Coordinates of C-alpha atoms in Angstrom, one line a residue:
X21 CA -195.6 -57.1 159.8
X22 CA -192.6 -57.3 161.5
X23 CA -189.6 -54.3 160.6
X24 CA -186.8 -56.8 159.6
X25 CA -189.4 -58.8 157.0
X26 CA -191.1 -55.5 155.7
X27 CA -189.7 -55.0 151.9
X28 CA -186.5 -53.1 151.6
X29 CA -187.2 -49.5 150.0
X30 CA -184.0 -48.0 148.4
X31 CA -182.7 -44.8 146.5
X32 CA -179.8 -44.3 144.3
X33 CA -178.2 -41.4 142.1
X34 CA -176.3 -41.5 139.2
X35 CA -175.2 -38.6 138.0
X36 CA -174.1 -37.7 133.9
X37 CA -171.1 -35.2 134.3
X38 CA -169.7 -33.7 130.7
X39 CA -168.0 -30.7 129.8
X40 CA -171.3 -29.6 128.7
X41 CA -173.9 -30.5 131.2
X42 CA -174.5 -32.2 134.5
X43 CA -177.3 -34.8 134.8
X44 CA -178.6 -36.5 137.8
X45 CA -180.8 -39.4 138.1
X46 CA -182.4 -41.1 141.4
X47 CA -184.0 -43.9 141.2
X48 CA -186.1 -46.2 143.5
X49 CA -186.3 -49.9 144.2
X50 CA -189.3 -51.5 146.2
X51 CA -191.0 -55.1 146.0
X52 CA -188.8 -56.2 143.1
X53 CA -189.5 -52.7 140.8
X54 CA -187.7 -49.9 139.9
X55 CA -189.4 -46.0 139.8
X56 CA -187.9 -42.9 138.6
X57 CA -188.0 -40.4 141.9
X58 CA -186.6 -37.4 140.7
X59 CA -184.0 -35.6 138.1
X60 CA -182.1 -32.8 137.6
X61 CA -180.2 -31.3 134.4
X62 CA -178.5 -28.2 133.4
X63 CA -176.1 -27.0 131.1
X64 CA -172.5 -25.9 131.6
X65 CA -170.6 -22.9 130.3
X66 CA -167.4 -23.7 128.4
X67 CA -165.9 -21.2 130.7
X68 CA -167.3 -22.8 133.6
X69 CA -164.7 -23.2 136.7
X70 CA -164.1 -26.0 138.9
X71 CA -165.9 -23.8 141.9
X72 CA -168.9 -23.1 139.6
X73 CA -169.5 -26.7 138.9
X74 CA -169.4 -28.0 142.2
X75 CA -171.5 -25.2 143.2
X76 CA -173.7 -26.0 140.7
X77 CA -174.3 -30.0 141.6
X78 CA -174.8 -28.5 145.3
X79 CA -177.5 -26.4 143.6
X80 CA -179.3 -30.0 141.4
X81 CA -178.9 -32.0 144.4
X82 CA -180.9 -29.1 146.6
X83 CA -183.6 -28.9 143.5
X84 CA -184.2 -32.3 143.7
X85 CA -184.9 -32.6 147.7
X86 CA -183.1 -36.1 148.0
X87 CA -181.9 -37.7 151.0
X88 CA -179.6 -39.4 149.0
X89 CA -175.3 -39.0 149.7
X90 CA -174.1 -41.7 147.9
X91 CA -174.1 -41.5 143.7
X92 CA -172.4 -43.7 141.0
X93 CA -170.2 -41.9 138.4
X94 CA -168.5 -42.6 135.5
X95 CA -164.8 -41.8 133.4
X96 CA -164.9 -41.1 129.9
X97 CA -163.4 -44.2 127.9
X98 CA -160.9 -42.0 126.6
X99 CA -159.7 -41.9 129.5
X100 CA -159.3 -45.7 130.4
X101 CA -157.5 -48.4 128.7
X102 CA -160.1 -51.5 128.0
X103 CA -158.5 -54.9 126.7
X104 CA -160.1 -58.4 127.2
X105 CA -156.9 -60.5 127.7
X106 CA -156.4 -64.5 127.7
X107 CA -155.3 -66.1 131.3
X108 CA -154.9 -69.8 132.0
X109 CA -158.7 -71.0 133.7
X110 CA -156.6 -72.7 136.8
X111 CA -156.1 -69.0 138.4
X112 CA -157.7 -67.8 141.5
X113 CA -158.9 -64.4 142.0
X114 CA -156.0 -62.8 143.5
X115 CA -153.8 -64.2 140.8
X116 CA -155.9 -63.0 138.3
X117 CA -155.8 -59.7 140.0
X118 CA -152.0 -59.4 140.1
X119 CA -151.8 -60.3 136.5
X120 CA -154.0 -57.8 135.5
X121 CA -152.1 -55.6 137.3
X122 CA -149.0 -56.1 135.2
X123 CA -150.6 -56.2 132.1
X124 CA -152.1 -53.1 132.8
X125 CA -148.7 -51.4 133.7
X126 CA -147.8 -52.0 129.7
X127 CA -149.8 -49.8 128.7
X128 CA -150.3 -47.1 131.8
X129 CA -147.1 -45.9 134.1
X130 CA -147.0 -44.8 136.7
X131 CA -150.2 -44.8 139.7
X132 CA -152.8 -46.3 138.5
X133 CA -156.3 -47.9 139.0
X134 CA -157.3 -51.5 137.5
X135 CA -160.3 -53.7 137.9
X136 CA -161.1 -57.2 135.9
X137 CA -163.8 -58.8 135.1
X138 CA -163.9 -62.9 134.1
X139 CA -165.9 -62.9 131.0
X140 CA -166.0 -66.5 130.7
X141 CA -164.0 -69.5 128.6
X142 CA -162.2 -68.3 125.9
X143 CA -162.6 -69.4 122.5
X144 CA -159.5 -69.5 121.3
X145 CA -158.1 -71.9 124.2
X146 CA -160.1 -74.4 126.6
X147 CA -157.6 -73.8 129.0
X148 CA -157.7 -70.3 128.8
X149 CA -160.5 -67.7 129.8
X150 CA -161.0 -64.3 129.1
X151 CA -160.6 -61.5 131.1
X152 CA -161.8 -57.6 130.7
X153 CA -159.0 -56.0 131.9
X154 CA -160.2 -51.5 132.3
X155 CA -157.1 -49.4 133.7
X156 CA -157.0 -45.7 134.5
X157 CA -154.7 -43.2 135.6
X158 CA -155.5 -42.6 139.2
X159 CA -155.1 -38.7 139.3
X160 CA -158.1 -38.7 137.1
X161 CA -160.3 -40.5 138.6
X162 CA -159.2 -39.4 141.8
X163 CA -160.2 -35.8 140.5
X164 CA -163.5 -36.6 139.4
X165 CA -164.6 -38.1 142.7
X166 CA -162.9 -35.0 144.3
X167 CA -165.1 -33.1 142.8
X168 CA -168.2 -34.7 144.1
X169 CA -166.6 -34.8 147.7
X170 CA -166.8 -31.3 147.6
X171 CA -170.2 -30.9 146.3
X172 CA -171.4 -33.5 149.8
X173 CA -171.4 -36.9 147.7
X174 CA -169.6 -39.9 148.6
X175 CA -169.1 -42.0 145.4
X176 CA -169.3 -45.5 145.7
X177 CA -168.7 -46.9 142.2
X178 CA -167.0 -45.0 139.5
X179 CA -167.7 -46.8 136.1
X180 CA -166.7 -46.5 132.4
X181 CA -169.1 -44.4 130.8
X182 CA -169.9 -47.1 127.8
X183 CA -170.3 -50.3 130.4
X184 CA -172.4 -47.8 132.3
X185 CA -174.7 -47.8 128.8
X186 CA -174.4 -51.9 128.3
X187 CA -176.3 -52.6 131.4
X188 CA -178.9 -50.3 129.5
X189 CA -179.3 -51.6 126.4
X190 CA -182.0 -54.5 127.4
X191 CA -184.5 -51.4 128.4
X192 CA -184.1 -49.7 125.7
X193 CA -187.6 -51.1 123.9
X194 CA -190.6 -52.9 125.9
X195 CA -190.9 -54.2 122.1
X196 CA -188.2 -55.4 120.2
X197 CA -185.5 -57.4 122.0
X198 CA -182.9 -57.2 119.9
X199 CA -179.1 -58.9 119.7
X200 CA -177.1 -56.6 117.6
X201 CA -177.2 -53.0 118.2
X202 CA -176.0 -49.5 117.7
X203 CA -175.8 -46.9 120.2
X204 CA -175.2 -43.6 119.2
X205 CA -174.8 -40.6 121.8
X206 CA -175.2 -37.3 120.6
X207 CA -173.4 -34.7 122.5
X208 CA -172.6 -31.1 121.8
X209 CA -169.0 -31.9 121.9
X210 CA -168.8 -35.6 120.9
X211 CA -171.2 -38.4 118.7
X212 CA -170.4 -41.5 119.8
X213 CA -170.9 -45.0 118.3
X214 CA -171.3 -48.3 120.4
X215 CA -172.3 -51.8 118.6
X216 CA -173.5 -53.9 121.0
X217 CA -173.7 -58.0 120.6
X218 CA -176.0 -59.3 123.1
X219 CA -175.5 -56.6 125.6
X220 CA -171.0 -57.0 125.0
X221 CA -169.6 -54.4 123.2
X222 CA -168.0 -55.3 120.1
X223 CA -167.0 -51.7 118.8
X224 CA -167.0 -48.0 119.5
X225 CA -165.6 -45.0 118.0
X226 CA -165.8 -41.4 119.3
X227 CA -165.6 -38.5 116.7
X228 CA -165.7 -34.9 118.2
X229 CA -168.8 -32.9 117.4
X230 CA -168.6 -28.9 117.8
X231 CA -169.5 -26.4 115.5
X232 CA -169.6 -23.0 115.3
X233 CA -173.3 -22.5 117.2
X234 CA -172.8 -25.9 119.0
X235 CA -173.9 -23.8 122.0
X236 CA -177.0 -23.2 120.8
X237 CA -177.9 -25.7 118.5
X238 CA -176.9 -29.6 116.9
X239 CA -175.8 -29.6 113.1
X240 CA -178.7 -32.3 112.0
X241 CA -176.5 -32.7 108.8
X242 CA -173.2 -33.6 110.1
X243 CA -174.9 -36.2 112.9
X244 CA -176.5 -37.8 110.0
X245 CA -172.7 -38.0 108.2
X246 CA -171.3 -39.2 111.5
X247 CA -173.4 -42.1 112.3
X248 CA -173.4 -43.3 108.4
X249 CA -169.5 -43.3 108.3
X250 CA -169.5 -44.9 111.9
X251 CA -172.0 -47.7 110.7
X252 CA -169.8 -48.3 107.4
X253 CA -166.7 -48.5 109.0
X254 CA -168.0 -51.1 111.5
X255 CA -168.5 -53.3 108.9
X256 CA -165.1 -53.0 107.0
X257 CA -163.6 -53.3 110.0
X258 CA -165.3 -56.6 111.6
X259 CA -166.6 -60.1 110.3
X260 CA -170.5 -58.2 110.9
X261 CA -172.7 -57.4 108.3
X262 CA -176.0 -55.9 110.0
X263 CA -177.0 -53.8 112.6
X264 CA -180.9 -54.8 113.7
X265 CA -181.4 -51.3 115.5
X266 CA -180.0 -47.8 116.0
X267 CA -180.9 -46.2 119.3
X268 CA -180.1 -42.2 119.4
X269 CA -179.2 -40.9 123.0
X270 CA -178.0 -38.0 124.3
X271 CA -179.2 -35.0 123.4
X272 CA -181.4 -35.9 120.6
X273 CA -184.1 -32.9 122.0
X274 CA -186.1 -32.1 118.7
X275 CA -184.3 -34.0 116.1
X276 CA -186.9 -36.5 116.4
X277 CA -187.2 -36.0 112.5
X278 CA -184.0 -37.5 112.1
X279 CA -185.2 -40.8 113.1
X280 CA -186.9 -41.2 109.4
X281 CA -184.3 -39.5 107.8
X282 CA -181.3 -41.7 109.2
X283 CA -183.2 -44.6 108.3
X284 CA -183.4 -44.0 104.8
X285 CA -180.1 -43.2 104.1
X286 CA -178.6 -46.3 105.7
X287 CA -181.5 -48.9 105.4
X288 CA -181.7 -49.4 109.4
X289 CA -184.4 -49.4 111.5
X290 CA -183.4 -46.3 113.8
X291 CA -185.6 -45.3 117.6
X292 CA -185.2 -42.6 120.3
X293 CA -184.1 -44.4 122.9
X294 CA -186.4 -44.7 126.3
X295 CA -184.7 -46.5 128.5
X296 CA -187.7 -45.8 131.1
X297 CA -190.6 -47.6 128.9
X298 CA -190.8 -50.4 131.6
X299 CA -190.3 -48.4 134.7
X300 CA -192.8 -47.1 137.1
X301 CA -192.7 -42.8 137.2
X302 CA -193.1 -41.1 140.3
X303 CA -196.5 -39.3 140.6
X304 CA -194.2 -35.6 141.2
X305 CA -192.7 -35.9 137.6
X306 CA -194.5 -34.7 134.4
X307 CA -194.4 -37.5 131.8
X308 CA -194.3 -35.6 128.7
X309 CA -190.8 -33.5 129.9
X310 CA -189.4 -36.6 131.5
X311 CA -190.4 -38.1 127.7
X312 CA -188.5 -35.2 125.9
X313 CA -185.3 -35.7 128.4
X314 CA -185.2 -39.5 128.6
X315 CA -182.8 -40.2 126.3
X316 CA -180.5 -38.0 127.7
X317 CA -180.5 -39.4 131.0
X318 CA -179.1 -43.3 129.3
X319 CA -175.9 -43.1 130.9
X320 CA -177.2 -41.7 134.6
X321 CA -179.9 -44.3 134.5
X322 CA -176.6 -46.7 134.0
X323 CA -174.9 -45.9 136.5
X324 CA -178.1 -45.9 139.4
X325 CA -178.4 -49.2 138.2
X326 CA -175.2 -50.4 138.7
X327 CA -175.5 -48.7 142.3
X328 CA -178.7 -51.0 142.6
X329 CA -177.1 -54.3 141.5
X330 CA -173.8 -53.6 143.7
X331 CA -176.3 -52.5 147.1

């Protein structure tokens, strides 16, 4: 076969970066399928420095043997503003861009980064359509690619951690596809909420999550109060009122017995997430600890997917 008709293989990284742990994800794409290749995570130190970390990420990247030097990253959504806004349907793309621009400097002085995204018509007006309009301060972006720099990664795409997630949520089950969903992400610091409507977010709420031992070990009690006040006030607060699935990600680890017990207090079917189920695993990795860390790796698969649709 000739070279330029021979299928394309490629790799991609994304990598999970939190004040309590680093993941890293790489990911293949060959004859139309994606394979996991390799991953890496570790936990961080509270005390960590800057130095530490990016010595640490030099260390994963090592571990994992990858030829790899361009990753996809993502921003906490606290740290972004995110606002679907109503523009008339005649605009082009560059006009669309400046007015997000202003419309972004309302709410963020000062440098700053914006991107847009055309959902579609709008509802409310046919002449109107609706933009996503996402905004960040540029320091802190600019920081968190920095950081990678230094560690011998050139980042091509820096996301929104919970868009990251979205282009998830369809792998979540080689089951049940389902249209209204919950995404909870259980972190040592931070349980966070996501309701997704056909893949478009409709809600999320973050509630920090540390304890006394949350170095050590997740309060099974208070994630169980968390996600049941998160679920109710999803319904006061919009015209929904069900949720088919709840999908627990993050560091769930052994509190696969919550699954049940969730369930019962809130009426809701409730899964571990697996966002691998339909993807092919590289021979190297051992399924059952690649099982027990899956879910934690939701938001790195996310974003070496959104390397792979952007390549």
């Amino acid at each position: 076969m000739l070279k330029w008709f021979r299928p394309k293989y490629c790799l991609f990284l994304g990598i999970d970066i939190s004040p309590t742990s680093i993941k890293i994800l790489e990911i293949s794409y060959y004859k139309n399928q994606y394979c996991i290749e390799n991953y890496a995570y570790v936990r961080l130190a509270s005390d960590d420095s800057r130095a530490k970390i990016i010595a640490t990420i030099k260390t994963l990247l090592s571990q994992l043997n990858s030829t790899v030097k361009t990753a996809a990253i993502a921003v906490p959504d606290v740290t972004v503003i995110s606002k679907t806004i109503q523009l008339a349907n005649s605009l082009n793309a560059i006009d669309v861009e400046k007015l997000s621009f202003l419309e972004a400097n309302k709410y963020l002085a000062g440098n700053i980064y914006v991107d847009f995204s055309i959902i579609g018509p709008s509802e409310k007006n046919v002449a109107m359509m609706d933009v996503l309009l996402v905004a960040a301060k540029a320091d802190k972006v600019d920081k968190r690619i920095e950081l990678f720099r230094e560690a011998g990664l050139d980042v091509k795409i820096v996301d929104v951690e919970s868009y990251a997630i979205a282009s998830v949520i369809n792998r979540l089950s080689a089951e049940d596809k389902y249209r209204v969903v919950a995404l909870t992400n259980i972190g040592f610091e931070i349980l966070t909420v996501t309701v997704f409507d056909n893949e478009k977010i409709i809600y999320r709420q973050e509630e920090v999550f540390i304890s006394e031992n949350h170095e050590k070990e997740l309060d099974s009690n208070r994630i169980k109060l968390h996600i049941k006040n998160q679920v109710e006030l999803f319904f006061s607060t919009s015209s929904y009122d069900f949720i088919e699935c709840i999908y627990l990600t993050g560091e769930v680890g052994e509190l696969s017995f919550l699954v049940q017990e969730i369930q019962d207090q809130i009426g809701i079917p409730v899964k571990i997430a697996n966002p691998f189920s339909e993807l092919k695993i590289s021979k190297n990795i051992k399924l059952n600890e690649l099982k027990k860390i899956a879910p934690s790796l939701t938001l790195a698969f996310g974003l070496a997917l959104r390397l792979a649709y952007e390549h």
